[in-house]
Amino acid sequence: MSGQRAFNLLKTHQQSSDRLIDNFNAEDLRAVIEEIKVAFSENHQDALKFQETRDKSLFPMIGYRHALLQRNLRCTLAYLYSRLMKLKDIRWKLGPVINADIKESLTEAEIQWFNNYSRLLTNYMMSFPNGFNIMTDMKPPKSLFIEVKCLCDYGKFELENGESVALQKNSIHFLPRTECEHLIRQGILEHITN
Amino acid sequence: MFVSDLRNEFFNFLSGKRVIIISNIDIDSIAASKILQTLFRNENVIFSITPVIGLKALKRTFDDNKSDCNIFVLINCGGCIDLLDFLAPEEDTIFFLVDSHRPLDLCNIYSDSQVRILGDHRNEEDIPAFDQIFRDSDDSEASGDEQEENVEEDGGLGEDDDDNPDRDSSSIRRSETHLEKFERRLRRNREKRDWEKTRERVLFDYSQYSYYARSSALVLYELAWQMSKDTLDLLWWSIVGITEQLLLGKIESSTYTLETQKIQSHVSRLSNKINGKSSTAVRVTFENDLYLALYRHWSVKESLNNSIYSACRLKLWTLNGKKKLNELLVEMGLPLAQASQQFTSMDLLMKKDFYQMIERTAEKYNMPGIIYGSFTLQYGYRHRFAAADYVYSMIAMIEQIENERTAEYCFIEALESLSRVNKDLIESGIDKAKVLLDAIFKQVKTSLESNQIYSAGPFLYFIMQDENILFSSPYGLTLLAKFMLNAYVAVSKSRRARESPLIACIPIDITREICLLIGIPPIGDETKNFFGKAFEQAAVKSNAAIAQDFFDTNIIQIKQSDCAKFIDALTVLLSR
């Protein structure tokens, strides 16, 4: 019992930054909580003993256990908070629906938190007249239209105003930014910068 | 119809609409598309650009896009064919044509409003008058006469019951009018035949020679100038367009000089705005330059070897020629070691004096025309390109058609290389151009040494046996043919060679046995090319299977087996 488990918790959490979010490390957390409980109960006993014996030599242990307790608390809170922030990122990147393999690395409470956050975000977006979607354009766009180069034969693509564009391989088009965004993300179009 | 007020009738007409740009794959049209792209981007006109290499591709692209949009801009393609007939568009489709190929098809010129040609009709030469080509059909007149006849007859019969003498006189009148009608019909037929004969002759004269007019990039640059949206970049692109026309012999040098004077005024106007504040700003300068290909990016020796003008004047593929080259270098005062190095790593003093050195020794070595006026682009500390460098680099880029790189891909790459941020594209293009020019020189050397150029009477011809990827596209073959002709004339003793055109043929697809054939006019400032029509007629006469798919009619694809009889038919045709 020396705060090692808490350190472990955070270390594994940080090392898994290649995946979106890693499995909830339940055993480490439980171990840490055990440590906190044990430390607290021992401290409690020592405090009662001190009241009887007034033995000052108990102080260092009590101080140590208290520090340990606080450290463990801090680590667990950091761990839980960091997971929630990652979930928030997931909401912004992937949208309001999480797929099954991410869901299995989350706890019930986290899923609930995710849904609540999602609802909050949608309510906020709806509160604007016309439902303003703040999820597009992470960076402020410089112009309404962008030039794109078509990388593969996609066929016909419908624009919002009804006109359709024939996306042939190696053709250049000048289209409204909003319509091309998701095709650029899919890799069918490529933005040309001049 | 012609549209001379480009700003109102073309550009303002297009704002707010969707446009499809279809462009030929050649350097002039690449420069023109780039200029048009910039103008449209500034006005937020939605457009799409698709490159096409020939007539079939044009039809395919048109069919793909015709349901989406009804305004098309065609750059350097489709001017010489009857567009409405070939593409069969809807009534409301409008074509804007900016094409430097001539002669323009008469149906395009006289179209009412569907085909609009950007340009001034006063600049065009020898367009036959409308009445000489088109005429309402005579059939309605003939049937009207017959109706008149019937009416008269009825009228005559109607008076039957009345006086006999009246009837007699009316019948006499009838026979007179019969005779007159007969004469009139004879006269009309004769007139019609005469008219048709003149029409044939006029059409033949008009379409006999194919040549090039003003560069499309320049036309579009002037549009930008009228809208006050011109910049040095746009001007540079139009300079590249017109330099390409000069280097490939599409226009005469006098025309080039006239145009450069106009361009110079633009250059001085635009450069004054910058006022030389910083030495790294973009600058375009007009100066006397040398006809040495890529000399700033190569070594002096290589450049002298591989440029048509110097190689042919000094006959550098012969042993004597090499000695002469060394003599020239000695007289210029340039050590051999320096001459074989890259130009940029030569001694500073030698670099600065290089131009004067050549100027002094040019007369003595029979190279007076090695100096011509040209534009140079300079930006940053390291980048200095002559317009010809850009042209060669882009030719090499378009040329390099391999498995993944289709012609359309090369078009897009060349388009991107024009913007200054992509300078590494131009530099890689220059490297490819060096390979190309080297290969051309070697090919010319081997062919002349093994006497592979034959004379077929009215023209020279040269047939290559092996496939060579570098010469399998129109541009590569054109450069090779030009070099070959110049070199042959330089060594040949017959005077006839000076006036003979050349036909070059190279297989491009061994499996399908297809060859590429090109005909170029004789050397000199000759730009009119009669091979387009000649190929058509020879193919008909010899039943050869040819595909005149390219927009330059002097380049065709032909089956290898038909090559020999095609050339025979051509010989017969041209000997008359």
Tab-separated table of C-alpha atoms in Angstrom, chain B residues 173-442:
chain	number	residue	atom	x	y	z
B	173	ARG	CA	-50.985	32.637	-122.625
B	174	ARG	CA	-50.629	29.321	-120.862
B	175	SER	CA	-48.154	27.933	-123.362
B	176	GLU	CA	-46.150	31.148	-123.252
B	177	THR	CA	-45.937	31.038	-119.546
B	178	HIS	CA	-44.993	27.349	-119.792
B	179	LEU	CA	-42.046	28.231	-121.962
B	180	GLU	CA	-41.043	31.070	-119.732
B	181	LYS	CA	-41.309	28.877	-116.728
B	182	PHE	CA	-39.185	26.236	-118.344
B	183	GLU	CA	-36.528	28.800	-119.174
B	184	ARG	CA	-36.692	30.208	-115.735
B	185	ARG	CA	-36.213	26.787	-114.221
B	186	LEU	CA	-33.235	26.109	-116.474
B	187	ARG	CA	-31.662	29.377	-115.477
B	188	ARG	CA	-32.263	28.699	-111.848
B	189	ASN	CA	-30.668	25.258	-112.045
B	190	ARG	CA	-27.671	26.679	-113.765
B	191	GLU	CA	-27.307	29.354	-111.155
B	192	LYS	CA	-27.627	26.738	-108.481
B	193	ARG	CA	-24.911	24.634	-110.039
B	194	ASP	CA	-22.619	27.633	-110.363
B	195	TRP	CA	-23.302	28.621	-106.822
B	196	GLU	CA	-22.542	25.140	-105.612
B	197	LYS	CA	-19.288	25.069	-107.534
B	198	THR	CA	-18.127	28.354	-106.027
B	199	ARG	CA	-19.229	27.105	-102.653
B	200	GLU	CA	-17.105	23.983	-103.026
B	201	ARG	CA	-14.147	26.019	-104.079
B	202	VAL	CA	-14.531	28.538	-101.280
B	203	LEU	CA	-14.918	25.812	-98.676
B	204	PHE	CA	-11.888	23.973	-99.987
B	205	ASP	CA	-9.748	27.099	-99.945
B	206	TYR	CA	-10.946	27.985	-96.491
B	207	SER	CA	-10.304	24.658	-94.870
B	208	GLN	CA	-7.256	23.612	-96.805
B	209	TYR	CA	-4.644	24.924	-94.472
B	210	SER	CA	-4.818	24.601	-90.742
B	211	TYR	CA	-2.966	27.114	-88.635
B	212	TYR	CA	-3.114	28.825	-85.278
B	213	ALA	CA	-4.345	32.224	-84.256
B	214	ARG	CA	-3.974	34.152	-81.051
B	215	SER	CA	-3.238	32.175	-77.929
B	216	SER	CA	-6.350	31.516	-75.821
B	217	ALA	CA	-4.451	32.388	-72.690
B	218	LEU	CA	-3.827	35.853	-74.058
B	219	VAL	CA	-7.497	36.316	-74.949
B	220	LEU	CA	-8.504	35.423	-71.412
B	221	TYR	CA	-5.787	37.603	-69.957
B	222	GLU	CA	-7.225	40.559	-71.799
B	223	LEU	CA	-10.599	39.758	-70.296
B	224	ALA	CA	-8.987	39.872	-66.859
B	225	TRP	CA	-7.368	43.170	-67.775
B	226	GLN	CA	-10.707	44.641	-68.806
B	227	MET	CA	-12.076	43.695	-65.426
B	228	SER	CA	-8.989	45.132	-63.713
B	229	LYS	CA	-8.348	41.791	-62.102
B	230	ASP	CA	-5.053	41.103	-63.796
B	231	THR	CA	-1.988	40.287	-61.771
B	232	LEU	CA	1.557	39.347	-62.606
B	233	ASP	CA	0.683	35.696	-62.134
B	234	LEU	CA	-2.058	35.813	-64.751
B	235	LEU	CA	0.239	37.691	-67.071
B	236	TRP	CA	2.942	35.112	-66.596
B	237	TRP	CA	0.549	32.320	-67.503
B	238	SER	CA	-0.447	34.038	-70.718
B	239	ILE	CA	3.254	34.547	-71.489
B	240	VAL	CA	3.752	30.793	-71.095
B	241	GLY	CA	0.856	30.242	-73.499
B	242	ILE	CA	2.273	32.392	-76.232
B	243	THR	CA	5.826	31.139	-75.772
B	244	GLU	CA	4.564	27.636	-76.352
B	245	GLN	CA	3.097	28.769	-79.653
B	246	LEU	CA	6.456	30.179	-80.677
B	247	LEU	CA	8.559	27.219	-79.574
B	248	LEU	CA	6.410	24.678	-81.375
B	249	GLY	CA	6.276	26.738	-84.506
B	250	LYS	CA	2.567	27.428	-84.290
B	251	ILE	CA	2.939	31.120	-84.966
B	252	GLU	CA	5.444	33.143	-86.918
B	253	SER	CA	8.159	35.011	-85.127
B	254	SER	CA	6.851	38.349	-86.376
B	255	THR	CA	3.479	37.692	-84.786
B	256	TYR	CA	5.255	36.727	-81.609
B	257	THR	CA	7.236	39.957	-81.612
B	258	LEU	CA	4.092	42.040	-82.045
B	259	GLU	CA	2.348	40.275	-79.209
B	260	THR	CA	5.350	40.623	-76.933
B	261	GLN	CA	5.285	44.345	-77.415
B	262	LYS	CA	1.740	44.439	-76.125
B	263	ILE	CA	2.646	42.164	-73.261
B	264	GLN	CA	5.572	44.368	-72.388
B	265	SER	CA	3.268	47.280	-71.779
B	266	HIS	CA	1.272	45.113	-69.370
B	267	VAL	CA	4.473	44.066	-67.643
B	268	SER	CA	5.636	47.606	-67.099
B	269	ARG	CA	2.212	48.645	-65.867
B	270	LEU	CA	2.022	45.840	-63.347
B	271	SER	CA	5.632	46.092	-62.230
B	272	ASN	CA	5.357	49.745	-61.461
B	273	LYS	CA	2.883	48.982	-58.770
B	274	ILE	CA	5.453	46.956	-56.882
B	275	ASN	CA	8.105	49.604	-57.303
B	276	GLY	CA	10.988	47.344	-56.475
B	277	LYS	CA	10.376	47.514	-52.755
B	278	SER	CA	11.736	44.118	-51.974
B	279	SER	CA	14.172	42.121	-53.998
B	280	THR	CA	12.278	38.904	-53.422
B	281	ALA	CA	9.000	40.095	-54.894
B	282	VAL	CA	7.704	38.504	-58.051
B	283	ARG	CA	9.203	40.113	-61.076
B	284	VAL	CA	8.709	39.560	-64.773
B	285	THR	CA	11.314	41.061	-67.025
B	286	PHE	CA	11.617	41.233	-70.770
B	287	GLU	CA	15.071	40.735	-72.111
B	288	ASN	CA	16.956	39.302	-75.015
B	289	ASP	CA	17.400	35.665	-74.299
B	290	LEU	CA	19.060	32.732	-75.966
B	291	TYR	CA	17.406	29.961	-77.891
B	292	LEU	CA	19.183	27.423	-75.734
B	293	ALA	CA	16.787	25.052	-74.056
B	294	LEU	CA	16.870	25.117	-70.268
B	295	TYR	CA	20.368	26.524	-70.149
B	296	ARG	CA	19.916	28.012	-66.718
B	297	HIS	CA	19.119	24.616	-65.272
B	298	TRP	CA	21.608	22.550	-67.172
B	299	SER	CA	25.212	22.725	-68.201
B	300	VAL	CA	26.197	24.910	-71.118
B	301	LYS	CA	27.461	22.012	-73.183
B	302	GLU	CA	24.298	19.958	-72.776
B	303	SER	CA	22.141	22.893	-73.530
B	304	LEU	CA	24.012	23.687	-76.729
B	305	ASN	CA	23.776	20.035	-77.717
B	306	ASN	CA	20.096	19.632	-77.213
B	307	SER	CA	18.608	22.827	-78.568
B	308	ILE	CA	17.345	22.604	-82.110
B	309	TYR	CA	18.841	25.860	-83.282
B	310	SER	CA	22.376	25.447	-82.039
B	311	ALA	CA	22.587	21.725	-82.740
B	312	CYS	CA	21.511	22.128	-86.323
B	313	ARG	CA	23.678	25.121	-87.088
B	314	LEU	CA	26.765	23.465	-85.678
B	315	LYS	CA	25.774	19.913	-86.739
B	316	LEU	CA	26.581	18.624	-83.316
B	317	TRP	CA	25.856	14.986	-84.008
B	318	THR	CA	28.859	14.702	-86.289
B	319	LEU	CA	32.464	14.552	-85.216
B	320	ASN	CA	33.174	17.846	-86.954
B	321	GLY	CA	30.358	19.362	-85.060
B	322	LYS	CA	31.811	18.376	-81.736
B	323	LYS	CA	35.106	19.942	-82.692
B	324	LYS	CA	33.294	23.091	-83.685
B	325	LEU	CA	31.588	23.161	-80.351
B	326	ASN	CA	34.893	23.048	-78.556
B	327	GLU	CA	36.180	25.815	-80.824
B	328	LEU	CA	33.152	27.882	-79.968
B	329	LEU	CA	33.720	27.418	-76.284
B	330	VAL	CA	37.359	28.390	-76.614
B	331	GLU	CA	36.485	31.499	-78.516
B	332	MET	CA	33.907	32.446	-75.957
B	333	GLY	CA	36.504	32.112	-73.300
B	334	LEU	CA	34.631	29.468	-71.382
B	335	PRO	CA	36.806	26.649	-70.022
B	336	LEU	CA	35.604	23.141	-70.781
B	337	ALA	CA	35.376	22.284	-67.122
B	338	GLN	CA	33.040	25.182	-66.520
B	339	ALA	CA	30.975	24.387	-69.550
B	340	SER	CA	30.260	20.871	-68.389
B	341	GLN	CA	29.115	21.959	-64.961
B	342	GLN	CA	25.654	23.041	-64.019
B	343	PHE	CA	25.053	26.596	-65.027
B	344	THR	CA	24.241	27.631	-61.499
B	345	SER	CA	27.598	26.405	-60.220
B	346	MET	CA	29.681	28.173	-62.835
B	347	ASP	CA	31.931	31.024	-61.864
B	348	LEU	CA	29.984	34.150	-61.137
B	349	LEU	CA	31.899	36.195	-63.663
B	350	MET	CA	31.387	33.618	-66.387
B	351	LYS	CA	27.697	33.436	-65.637
B	352	LYS	CA	27.296	37.156	-65.969
B	353	ASP	CA	29.249	37.328	-69.188
B	354	PHE	CA	27.684	34.250	-70.739
B	355	TYR	CA	25.110	36.169	-72.689
B	356	GLN	CA	27.622	38.610	-74.141
B	357	MET	CA	29.991	35.773	-74.977
B	358	ILE	CA	27.359	34.041	-77.054
B	359	GLU	CA	26.342	37.274	-78.676
B	360	ARG	CA	29.855	37.970	-79.840
B	361	THR	CA	30.543	34.542	-81.267
B	362	ALA	CA	27.114	33.892	-82.706
B	363	GLU	CA	27.727	35.675	-86.001
B	364	LYS	CA	30.887	33.817	-86.753
B	365	TYR	CA	29.336	30.413	-86.201
B	366	ASN	CA	26.305	31.116	-88.308
B	367	MET	CA	23.892	31.391	-85.423
B	368	PRO	CA	22.502	34.913	-85.662
B	369	GLY	CA	19.012	33.887	-84.708
B	370	ILE	CA	19.992	32.444	-81.397
B	371	ILE	CA	18.862	35.606	-79.678
B	372	TYR	CA	15.199	36.347	-79.239
B	373	GLY	CA	13.150	38.440	-76.904
B	374	SER	CA	11.664	36.529	-74.052
B	375	PHE	CA	10.278	36.953	-70.571
B	376	THR	CA	11.823	35.789	-67.339
B	377	LEU	CA	10.120	35.212	-64.032
B	378	GLN	CA	11.990	35.849	-60.840
B	379	TYR	CA	10.849	35.363	-57.268
B	380	GLY	CA	12.771	34.638	-54.136
B	381	TYR	CA	16.516	34.410	-54.347
B	382	ARG	CA	16.862	31.155	-56.152
B	383	HIS	CA	14.052	30.929	-58.618
B	384	ARG	CA	14.646	32.342	-62.004
B	385	PHE	CA	12.763	30.802	-64.892
B	386	ALA	CA	12.516	31.767	-68.495
B	387	ALA	CA	9.131	31.261	-70.136
B	388	ALA	CA	10.659	28.585	-72.338
B	389	ASP	CA	11.722	26.665	-69.227
B	390	TYR	CA	8.131	26.543	-68.075
B	391	VAL	CA	7.021	25.388	-71.510
B	392	TYR	CA	9.545	22.556	-71.697
B	393	SER	CA	8.824	21.483	-68.155
B	394	MET	CA	5.096	21.338	-68.795
B	395	ILE	CA	5.566	19.503	-72.081
B	396	ALA	CA	7.576	16.864	-70.256
B	397	MET	CA	4.880	16.603	-67.598
B	398	ILE	CA	2.067	16.170	-70.104
B	399	GLU	CA	4.186	13.789	-72.104
B	400	GLN	CA	4.790	11.326	-69.359
B	401	ILE	CA	1.793	9.091	-69.849
B	402	GLU	CA	2.395	5.852	-67.989
B	403	ASN	CA	0.178	3.305	-66.291
B	404	GLU	CA	-1.178	5.376	-63.446
B	405	ARG	CA	-0.716	8.731	-65.053
B	406	THR	CA	-3.427	9.178	-67.601
B	407	ALA	CA	-3.480	12.187	-69.850
B	408	GLU	CA	-6.034	13.825	-67.583
B	409	TYR	CA	-3.848	13.292	-64.532
B	410	CYS	CA	-0.932	14.920	-66.319
B	411	PHE	CA	-3.170	17.846	-67.196
B	412	ILE	CA	-4.021	18.390	-63.554
B	413	GLU	CA	-0.397	18.110	-62.527
B	414	ALA	CA	0.668	20.645	-65.110
B	415	LEU	CA	-2.171	22.917	-63.990
B	416	GLU	CA	-0.964	22.755	-60.415
B	417	SER	CA	2.623	23.332	-61.417
B	418	LEU	CA	1.725	26.756	-62.761
B	419	SER	CA	1.087	28.173	-59.317
B	420	ARG	CA	4.222	29.376	-57.662
B	421	VAL	CA	3.712	27.449	-54.452
B	422	ASN	CA	4.315	24.244	-56.351
B	423	LYS	CA	7.765	25.119	-57.576
B	424	ASP	CA	9.039	21.600	-56.950
B	425	LEU	CA	6.618	20.385	-59.606
B	426	ILE	CA	8.202	22.699	-62.167
B	427	GLU	CA	11.640	21.595	-61.127
B	428	SER	CA	10.816	17.925	-61.465
B	429	GLY	CA	9.266	18.775	-64.827
B	430	ILE	CA	12.513	20.394	-65.885
B	431	ASP	CA	14.379	17.220	-64.997
B	432	LYS	CA	11.976	15.184	-67.105
B	433	ALA	CA	12.377	17.686	-69.932
B	434	LYS	CA	16.129	17.179	-69.832
B	435	VAL	CA	15.600	13.445	-70.290
B	436	LEU	CA	13.241	14.110	-73.174
B	437	LEU	CA	15.551	16.515	-74.984
B	438	ASP	CA	18.467	14.156	-74.513
B	439	ALA	CA	16.492	11.282	-75.973
B	440	ILE	CA	15.430	13.410	-78.929
B	441	PHE	CA	19.020	14.316	-79.714
B	442	LYS	CA	20.143	10.704	-79.510
